[in-house]
Amino acid sequence: AATTSVDGDVVNMYAQWNQVGYTVTFKNADGTVLSSKLYSAGAAVTAPSNPTKAYDSANHYTFAGWDKTVTAANSNATYTATYTATAHSYTSKVTQAATCSSQGIRTYTCSCGYSYTQTIAATGHSYTSVVTRPTCTTGGYTTYTCSGCGDS
């Protein structure tokens, strides 16, 4: 719509603009913009599919929906992704066995795919001894053998 006013020899014209579209923004939980789009007034809004939140050491996250109901574009709007946190549930497996002189590795894996490792201390040598008694012609001696690696 436009208005006109006449003041003597001067004509003033003023334009008045009506907004024909609205900006709709979708953000992830950390504030990063997933999408931002200009929609015509009243148009159906399309939300991004399957946003994700990175796993952390305590939880993995499942998309739970947007912070408010996504409606037709009737105003500028921002929607933020929400997530359900689920504590990791780990299984463990020795992926490298410890030996007498070297460390091993145990890997913990959650069903969501998140994993971490822990070192296993070297077991250290554990010796057993066998005593050979002296005879009339030979001296006696003791043999020490590691029960883990066979070193003597």
Coordinates of N, CA and C in Angstrom, one line a residue:
A1 N 0.9 -1.2 0.0 CA 0.0 0.0 0.0 C 0.9 1.2 0.0
A2 N 0.4 2.3 -0.6 CA 1.2 3.5 -0.6 C 0.3 4.7 -0.2
T3 N 0.9 5.7 0.4 CA 0.1 6.9 0.8 C 0.8 8.1 0.1
T4 N -0.1 9.0 -0.2 CA 0.4 10.3 -0.8 C -0.1 11.4 -0.1
S5 N 0.7 12.5 0.1 CA 0.3 13.7 0.7 C 0.8 14.8 -0.2
V6 N -0.1 15.8 -0.4 CA 0.3 17.0 -1.2 C 0.4 18.2 -0.3
D7 N 1.5 18.9 -0.4 CA 1.7 20.1 0.5 C 2.2 21.2 -0.5
G8 N 1.3 21.9 -1.1 CA 1.6 22.9 -2.0 C 2.2 22.3 -3.3
D9 N 3.4 22.7 -3.7 CA 4.0 22.2 -4.9 C 4.8 20.9 -4.6
V10 N 4.8 20.4 -3.3 CA 5.6 19.2 -2.9 C 4.6 18.0 -2.8
V11 N 5.0 17.0 -3.4 CA 4.2 15.7 -3.3 C 5.1 14.7 -2.5
N12 N 4.6 14.2 -1.4 CA 5.3 13.2 -0.7 C 4.6 11.9 -0.9
M13 N 5.4 10.9 -1.3 CA 4.9 9.5 -1.5 C 5.6 8.6 -0.5
Y14 N 4.9 7.7 0.1 CA 5.5 6.8 1.1 C 5.0 5.4 0.7
A15 N 6.0 4.5 0.6 CA 5.7 3.1 0.2 C 5.6 2.3 1.6
Q16 N 4.7 1.4 1.6 CA 4.6 0.6 2.8 C 4.6 -0.9 2.3
W17 N 5.6 -1.6 2.9 CA 5.8 -2.9 2.4 C 5.2 -3.9 3.4
N18 N 4.6 -4.9 2.9 CA 4.1 -6.0 3.7 C 5.0 -7.2 3.5
Q19 N 5.4 -7.8 4.6 CA 6.3 -9.0 4.6 C 5.5 -10.1 3.9
V20 N 6.2 -10.7 2.9 CA 5.6 -11.8 2.1 C 6.2 -13.1 2.5
G21 N 7.2 -13.1 3.3 CA 7.8 -14.4 3.7 C 8.4 -14.3 5.1
Y22 N 8.8 -15.4 5.6 CA 9.3 -15.5 7.0 C 10.5 -16.4 7.0
T23 N 11.5 -16.0 7.8 CA 12.7 -16.8 7.9 C 12.5 -17.9 9.0
V24 N 12.7 -19.1 8.7 CA 12.6 -20.2 9.6 C 14.0 -20.9 9.8
T25 N 14.4 -20.9 11.0 CA 15.8 -21.4 11.3 C 15.7 -22.6 12.2
F26 N 16.5 -23.7 11.9 CA 16.6 -24.9 12.7 C 18.0 -24.9 13.3
K27 N 18.1 -25.1 14.6 CA 19.4 -25.1 15.2 C 19.6 -26.4 16.0
N28 N 20.8 -26.9 16.1 CA 21.2 -28.0 16.9 C 21.2 -27.6 18.3
A29 N 21.3 -28.5 19.2 CA 21.3 -28.2 20.7 C 22.5 -27.3 21.1
D30 N 23.6 -27.4 20.3 CA 24.8 -26.6 20.7 C 24.7 -25.2 20.0
G31 N 23.6 -24.9 19.3 CA 23.4 -23.6 18.7 C 23.9 -23.5 17.3
T32 N 24.5 -24.5 16.7 CA 24.9 -24.4 15.3 C 23.6 -24.5 14.4
V33 N 23.6 -23.7 13.3 CA 22.5 -23.6 12.4 C 22.5 -24.8 11.5
L34 N 21.4 -25.6 11.5 CA 21.2 -26.7 10.7 C 20.7 -26.3 9.3
S35 N 19.7 -25.4 9.4 CA 19.2 -24.8 8.1 C 18.5 -23.5 8.5
S36 N 18.4 -22.6 7.5 CA 17.7 -21.4 7.6 C 17.2 -21.0 6.2
K37 N 15.9 -20.8 6.1 CA 15.2 -20.7 4.8 C 14.1 -19.7 4.9
L38 N 13.9 -18.9 3.8 CA 12.8 -18.0 3.7 C 11.6 -18.7 3.1
Y39 N 10.5 -18.7 3.8 CA 9.3 -19.4 3.4 C 8.2 -18.3 3.0
S40 N 7.4 -18.6 2.1 CA 6.2 -17.7 1.8 C 5.3 -17.8 3.0
A41 N 4.6 -16.7 3.2 CA 3.6 -16.7 4.3 C 2.6 -17.8 4.2
G42 N 2.5 -18.6 5.3 CA 1.5 -19.7 5.3 C 2.1 -21.0 4.7
A43 N 3.3 -21.0 4.2 CA 3.8 -22.2 3.6 C 4.1 -23.3 4.6
A44 N 4.1 -24.5 4.2 CA 4.5 -25.6 5.1 C 6.0 -25.6 5.3
V45 N 6.4 -25.8 6.5 CA 7.8 -25.7 6.9 C 8.4 -27.2 6.9
T46 N 9.5 -27.4 6.3 CA 10.2 -28.7 6.3 C 11.4 -28.7 7.2
A47 N 11.3 -29.5 8.3 CA 12.4 -29.6 9.2 C 13.5 -30.5 8.7
P48 N 14.7 -30.2 9.1 CA 15.8 -31.1 8.7 C 15.6 -32.5 9.3
S49 N 16.0 -33.6 8.6 CA 15.8 -34.9 9.2 C 17.1 -35.4 9.9
N50 N 16.8 -36.1 10.9 CA 17.9 -36.8 11.7 C 19.1 -35.9 12.2
P51 N 18.9 -34.8 12.9 CA 20.0 -34.1 13.4 C 20.7 -35.0 14.5
T52 N 21.9 -34.8 14.7 CA 22.7 -35.6 15.7 C 23.4 -34.8 16.7
K53 N 23.7 -35.4 17.8 CA 24.5 -34.8 18.9 C 25.6 -35.8 19.2
A54 N 26.8 -35.3 19.2 CA 28.0 -36.2 19.4 C 27.9 -36.9 20.8
Y55 N 28.4 -38.1 20.8 CA 28.5 -38.9 22.1 C 29.5 -38.2 23.0
D56 N 29.4 -38.4 24.3 CA 30.4 -37.9 25.2 C 30.8 -39.1 26.1
S57 N 31.6 -38.9 27.0 CA 32.1 -40.1 27.8 C 31.0 -40.7 28.7
A58 N 30.0 -40.0 29.0 CA 28.9 -40.5 29.9 C 27.7 -41.0 29.1
N59 N 27.3 -40.4 28.0 CA 26.0 -40.7 27.3 C 26.2 -40.7 25.8
H60 N 25.2 -41.4 25.2 CA 24.9 -41.2 23.8 C 23.5 -40.6 23.7
Y61 N 23.2 -40.0 22.5 CA 22.0 -39.1 22.4 C 21.2 -39.5 21.2
T62 N 19.9 -39.5 21.5 CA 18.9 -39.8 20.4 C 18.0 -38.6 20.2
F63 N 17.8 -38.2 18.9 CA 17.0 -37.0 18.6 C 15.6 -37.2 19.2
A64 N 15.1 -36.3 20.0 CA 13.8 -36.4 20.6 C 12.7 -35.5 20.0
G65 N 13.2 -34.6 19.1 CA 12.2 -33.7 18.5 C 12.7 -32.2 18.6
W66 N 11.8 -31.3 18.2 CA 12.1 -29.9 18.3 C 11.6 -29.3 19.5
D67 N 12.1 -28.2 20.0 CA 11.7 -27.6 21.3 C 10.3 -27.1 21.2
K68 N 9.7 -26.9 20.1 CA 8.3 -26.5 20.0 C 7.7 -27.1 18.7
T69 N 6.4 -27.2 18.6 CA 5.8 -27.8 17.4 C 6.1 -27.0 16.1
V70 N 6.5 -27.7 15.1 CA 6.8 -27.0 13.8 C 5.5 -26.7 13.1
T71 N 5.3 -25.4 12.8 CA 4.0 -25.0 12.2 C 4.3 -24.3 10.9
A72 N 3.2 -24.0 10.2 CA 3.4 -23.2 8.9 C 4.1 -21.9 9.1
A73 N 4.7 -21.4 8.1 CA 5.4 -20.1 8.2 C 4.5 -18.9 8.3
N74 N 4.2 -18.5 9.6 CA 3.3 -17.4 9.8 C 4.1 -16.3 10.6
S75 N 5.3 -16.5 10.9 CA 6.2 -15.6 11.5 C 7.6 -16.1 11.4
N76 N 8.6 -15.2 11.7 CA 10.0 -15.7 11.8 C 10.0 -16.6 13.0
A77 N 10.7 -17.7 12.8 CA 10.8 -18.7 13.9 C 12.1 -19.4 14.0
T78 N 12.5 -19.8 15.2 CA 13.7 -20.6 15.4 C 13.3 -21.9 16.2
Y79 N 13.7 -23.0 15.7 CA 13.4 -24.3 16.4 C 14.8 -24.9 16.7
T80 N 14.8 -25.5 17.9 CA 16.1 -26.1 18.4 C 15.9 -27.6 18.7
A81 N 16.8 -28.4 18.2 CA 16.8 -29.8 18.4 C 16.9 -30.2 19.9
T82 N 16.2 -31.2 20.4 CA 16.3 -31.7 21.7 C 16.7 -33.2 21.6
Y83 N 17.4 -33.7 22.6 CA 17.9 -35.0 22.6 C 17.6 -35.7 23.9
T84 N 17.5 -37.0 23.9 CA 17.3 -37.9 25.0 C 18.7 -38.5 25.3
A85 N 19.2 -38.3 26.5 CA 20.5 -38.9 26.9 C 20.3 -40.3 27.4
T86 N 21.2 -41.2 27.0 CA 21.1 -42.6 27.5 C 22.6 -42.9 27.9
A87 N 22.7 -43.3 29.2 CA 24.0 -43.7 29.7 C 24.6 -44.8 28.9
H88 N 25.9 -44.8 28.6 CA 26.6 -45.9 27.9 C 26.5 -47.2 28.7
S89 N 26.3 -48.3 28.1 CA 26.3 -49.6 28.7 C 27.4 -50.4 28.0
Y90 N 28.5 -50.6 28.7 CA 29.7 -51.2 28.1 C 29.8 -52.7 28.2
T91 N 30.4 -53.3 27.2 CA 30.9 -54.7 27.3 C 32.4 -54.5 27.2
S92 N 33.2 -55.4 27.8 CA 34.6 -55.3 27.7 C 35.3 -56.5 27.1
K93 N 36.4 -56.3 26.4 CA 37.1 -57.4 25.8 C 38.6 -57.1 25.9
V94 N 39.4 -58.1 26.2 CA 40.8 -58.0 26.2 C 41.2 -58.1 24.7
T95 N 41.7 -57.0 24.2 CA 42.1 -56.9 22.8 C 43.6 -57.2 22.6
Q96 N 44.4 -57.1 23.7 CA 45.8 -57.5 23.7 C 46.1 -58.0 25.1
A97 N 46.5 -59.2 25.2 CA 46.7 -59.8 26.5 C 48.1 -59.2 27.0
A98 N 48.1 -59.0 28.3 CA 49.3 -58.6 29.0 C 50.2 -59.8 29.1
T99 N 51.5 -59.6 29.0 CA 52.5 -60.7 29.2 C 53.3 -60.3 30.4
C100 N 54.4 -61.1 30.7 CA 55.2 -60.9 31.8 C 55.9 -59.5 31.7
S101 N 56.2 -59.1 30.5 CA 57.0 -57.9 30.3 C 56.4 -56.8 29.5
S102 N 55.2 -57.0 29.0 CA 54.5 -55.9 28.2 C 53.0 -55.8 28.7
Q103 N 52.6 -54.5 28.5 CA 51.2 -54.2 28.9 C 50.2 -54.8 27.9
G104 N 49.0 -55.0 28.4 CA 47.9 -55.4 27.5 C 46.9 -54.3 27.3
I105 N 45.9 -54.5 26.6 CA 44.8 -53.5 26.3 C 43.4 -54.2 26.5
R106 N 42.6 -53.5 27.2 CA 41.2 -53.9 27.3 C 40.3 -52.8 26.7
T107 N 39.4 -53.2 25.8 CA 38.6 -52.3 25.1 C 37.1 -52.4 25.6
Y108 N 36.6 -51.2 25.9 CA 35.2 -51.1 26.4 C 34.4 -50.5 25.3
T109 N 33.3 -51.2 24.9 CA 32.4 -50.8 23.7 C 31.0 -50.7 24.2
C110 N 30.3 -49.6 23.8 CA 28.9 -49.4 24.1 C 28.2 -49.8 22.8
S111 N 26.9 -50.2 23.0 CA 26.1 -50.7 21.8 C 25.9 -49.5 20.8
C112 N 26.1 -48.3 21.2 CA 26.0 -47.1 20.3 C 27.2 -46.9 19.5
G113 N 28.3 -47.7 19.8 CA 29.5 -47.5 19.0 C 30.6 -46.8 19.7
Y114 N 30.3 -46.1 20.7 CA 31.3 -45.3 21.5 C 32.2 -46.3 22.2
S115 N 33.5 -46.1 22.2 CA 34.4 -47.0 22.9 C 35.6 -46.3 23.4
Y116 N 36.3 -46.9 24.4 CA 37.6 -46.4 24.9 C 38.4 -47.6 25.3
T117 N 39.7 -47.4 25.5 CA 40.6 -48.5 26.0 C 41.2 -48.1 27.3
Q118 N 41.7 -49.2 27.9 CA 42.4 -49.1 29.2 C 43.6 -50.1 29.1
T119 N 44.7 -49.6 29.7 CA 45.9 -50.5 29.7 C 45.8 -51.5 30.8
I120 N 46.3 -52.7 30.6 CA 46.4 -53.8 31.6 C 47.9 -53.9 31.9
A121 N 48.2 -53.8 33.2 CA 49.6 -53.9 33.6 C 50.2 -55.2 33.2
A122 N 51.5 -55.1 32.9 CA 52.2 -56.4 32.7 C 52.2 -57.2 33.9
T123 N 52.1 -58.5 33.7 CA 51.9 -59.4 34.8 C 53.2 -59.6 35.7
G124 N 54.3 -59.4 35.1 CA 55.6 -59.6 35.8 C 55.9 -61.0 35.8
H125 N 57.2 -61.3 35.9 CA 57.6 -62.7 35.9 C 57.3 -63.4 37.2
S126 N 56.9 -64.6 37.2 CA 56.5 -65.4 38.3 C 57.3 -66.7 38.2
Y127 N 58.4 -66.8 39.0 CA 59.3 -67.9 38.9 C 58.9 -69.1 39.8
T128 N 59.1 -70.3 39.3 CA 59.1 -71.5 40.1 C 60.5 -72.0 40.1
S129 N 60.8 -72.7 41.1 CA 62.2 -73.3 41.2 C 62.2 -74.8 41.3
V130 N 63.2 -75.4 40.7 CA 63.4 -76.8 40.8 C 64.8 -77.0 41.3
V131 N 64.9 -77.7 42.4 CA 66.2 -78.0 43.0 C 66.8 -79.3 42.6
T132 N 68.0 -79.3 42.1 CA 68.6 -80.5 41.7 C 69.7 -80.8 42.8
R133 N 69.6 -81.8 43.6 CA 70.5 -82.1 44.7 C 71.8 -82.6 44.2
P134 N 72.8 -82.3 45.0 CA 74.1 -82.7 44.6 C 74.3 -84.2 44.7
T135 N 75.1 -84.7 43.9 CA 75.4 -86.2 44.0 C 76.9 -86.3 44.3
C136 N 77.4 -87.5 44.4 CA 78.8 -87.8 44.7 C 79.7 -87.1 43.7
T137 N 79.2 -87.0 42.4 CA 80.1 -86.5 41.4 C 79.7 -85.1 40.9
T138 N 78.6 -84.6 41.2 CA 78.2 -83.3 40.7 C 77.6 -82.5 41.8
G139 N 77.7 -81.1 41.6 CA 77.2 -80.2 42.6 C 75.7 -80.0 42.4
G140 N 75.1 -79.6 43.4 CA 73.6 -79.3 43.3 C 73.4 -77.9 42.7
Y141 N 72.2 -77.7 42.2 CA 71.8 -76.4 41.7 C 70.3 -76.2 41.7
T142 N 69.9 -74.9 41.5 CA 68.4 -74.6 41.5 C 68.1 -74.0 40.1
T143 N 67.1 -74.4 39.5 CA 66.7 -73.8 38.2 C 65.4 -73.0 38.4
Y144 N 65.4 -71.8 38.0 CA 64.3 -70.9 38.1 C 63.6 -70.7 36.8
T145 N 62.4 -70.9 36.6 CA 61.7 -70.8 35.4 C 60.4 -69.9 35.6
C146 N 60.2 -69.0 34.6 CA 59.0 -68.1 34.7 C 57.8 -69.0 34.2
S147 N 56.8 -69.0 35.0 CA 55.6 -69.8 34.7 C 54.8 -69.1 33.5
G148 N 55.1 -67.8 33.3 CA 54.3 -67.1 32.3 C 54.9 -67.1 30.9
C149 N 56.3 -67.0 30.9 CA 56.9 -66.9 29.5 C 58.0 -67.9 29.3
G150 N 58.3 -68.7 30.3 CA 59.3 -69.8 30.2 C 60.8 -69.3 30.3
D151 N 61.0 -68.0 30.6 CA 62.4 -67.6 30.8 C 63.0 -68.2 32.0
S152 N 64.3 -68.5 31.9 CA 64.9 -69.1 33.1 C 66.2 -68.3 33.4

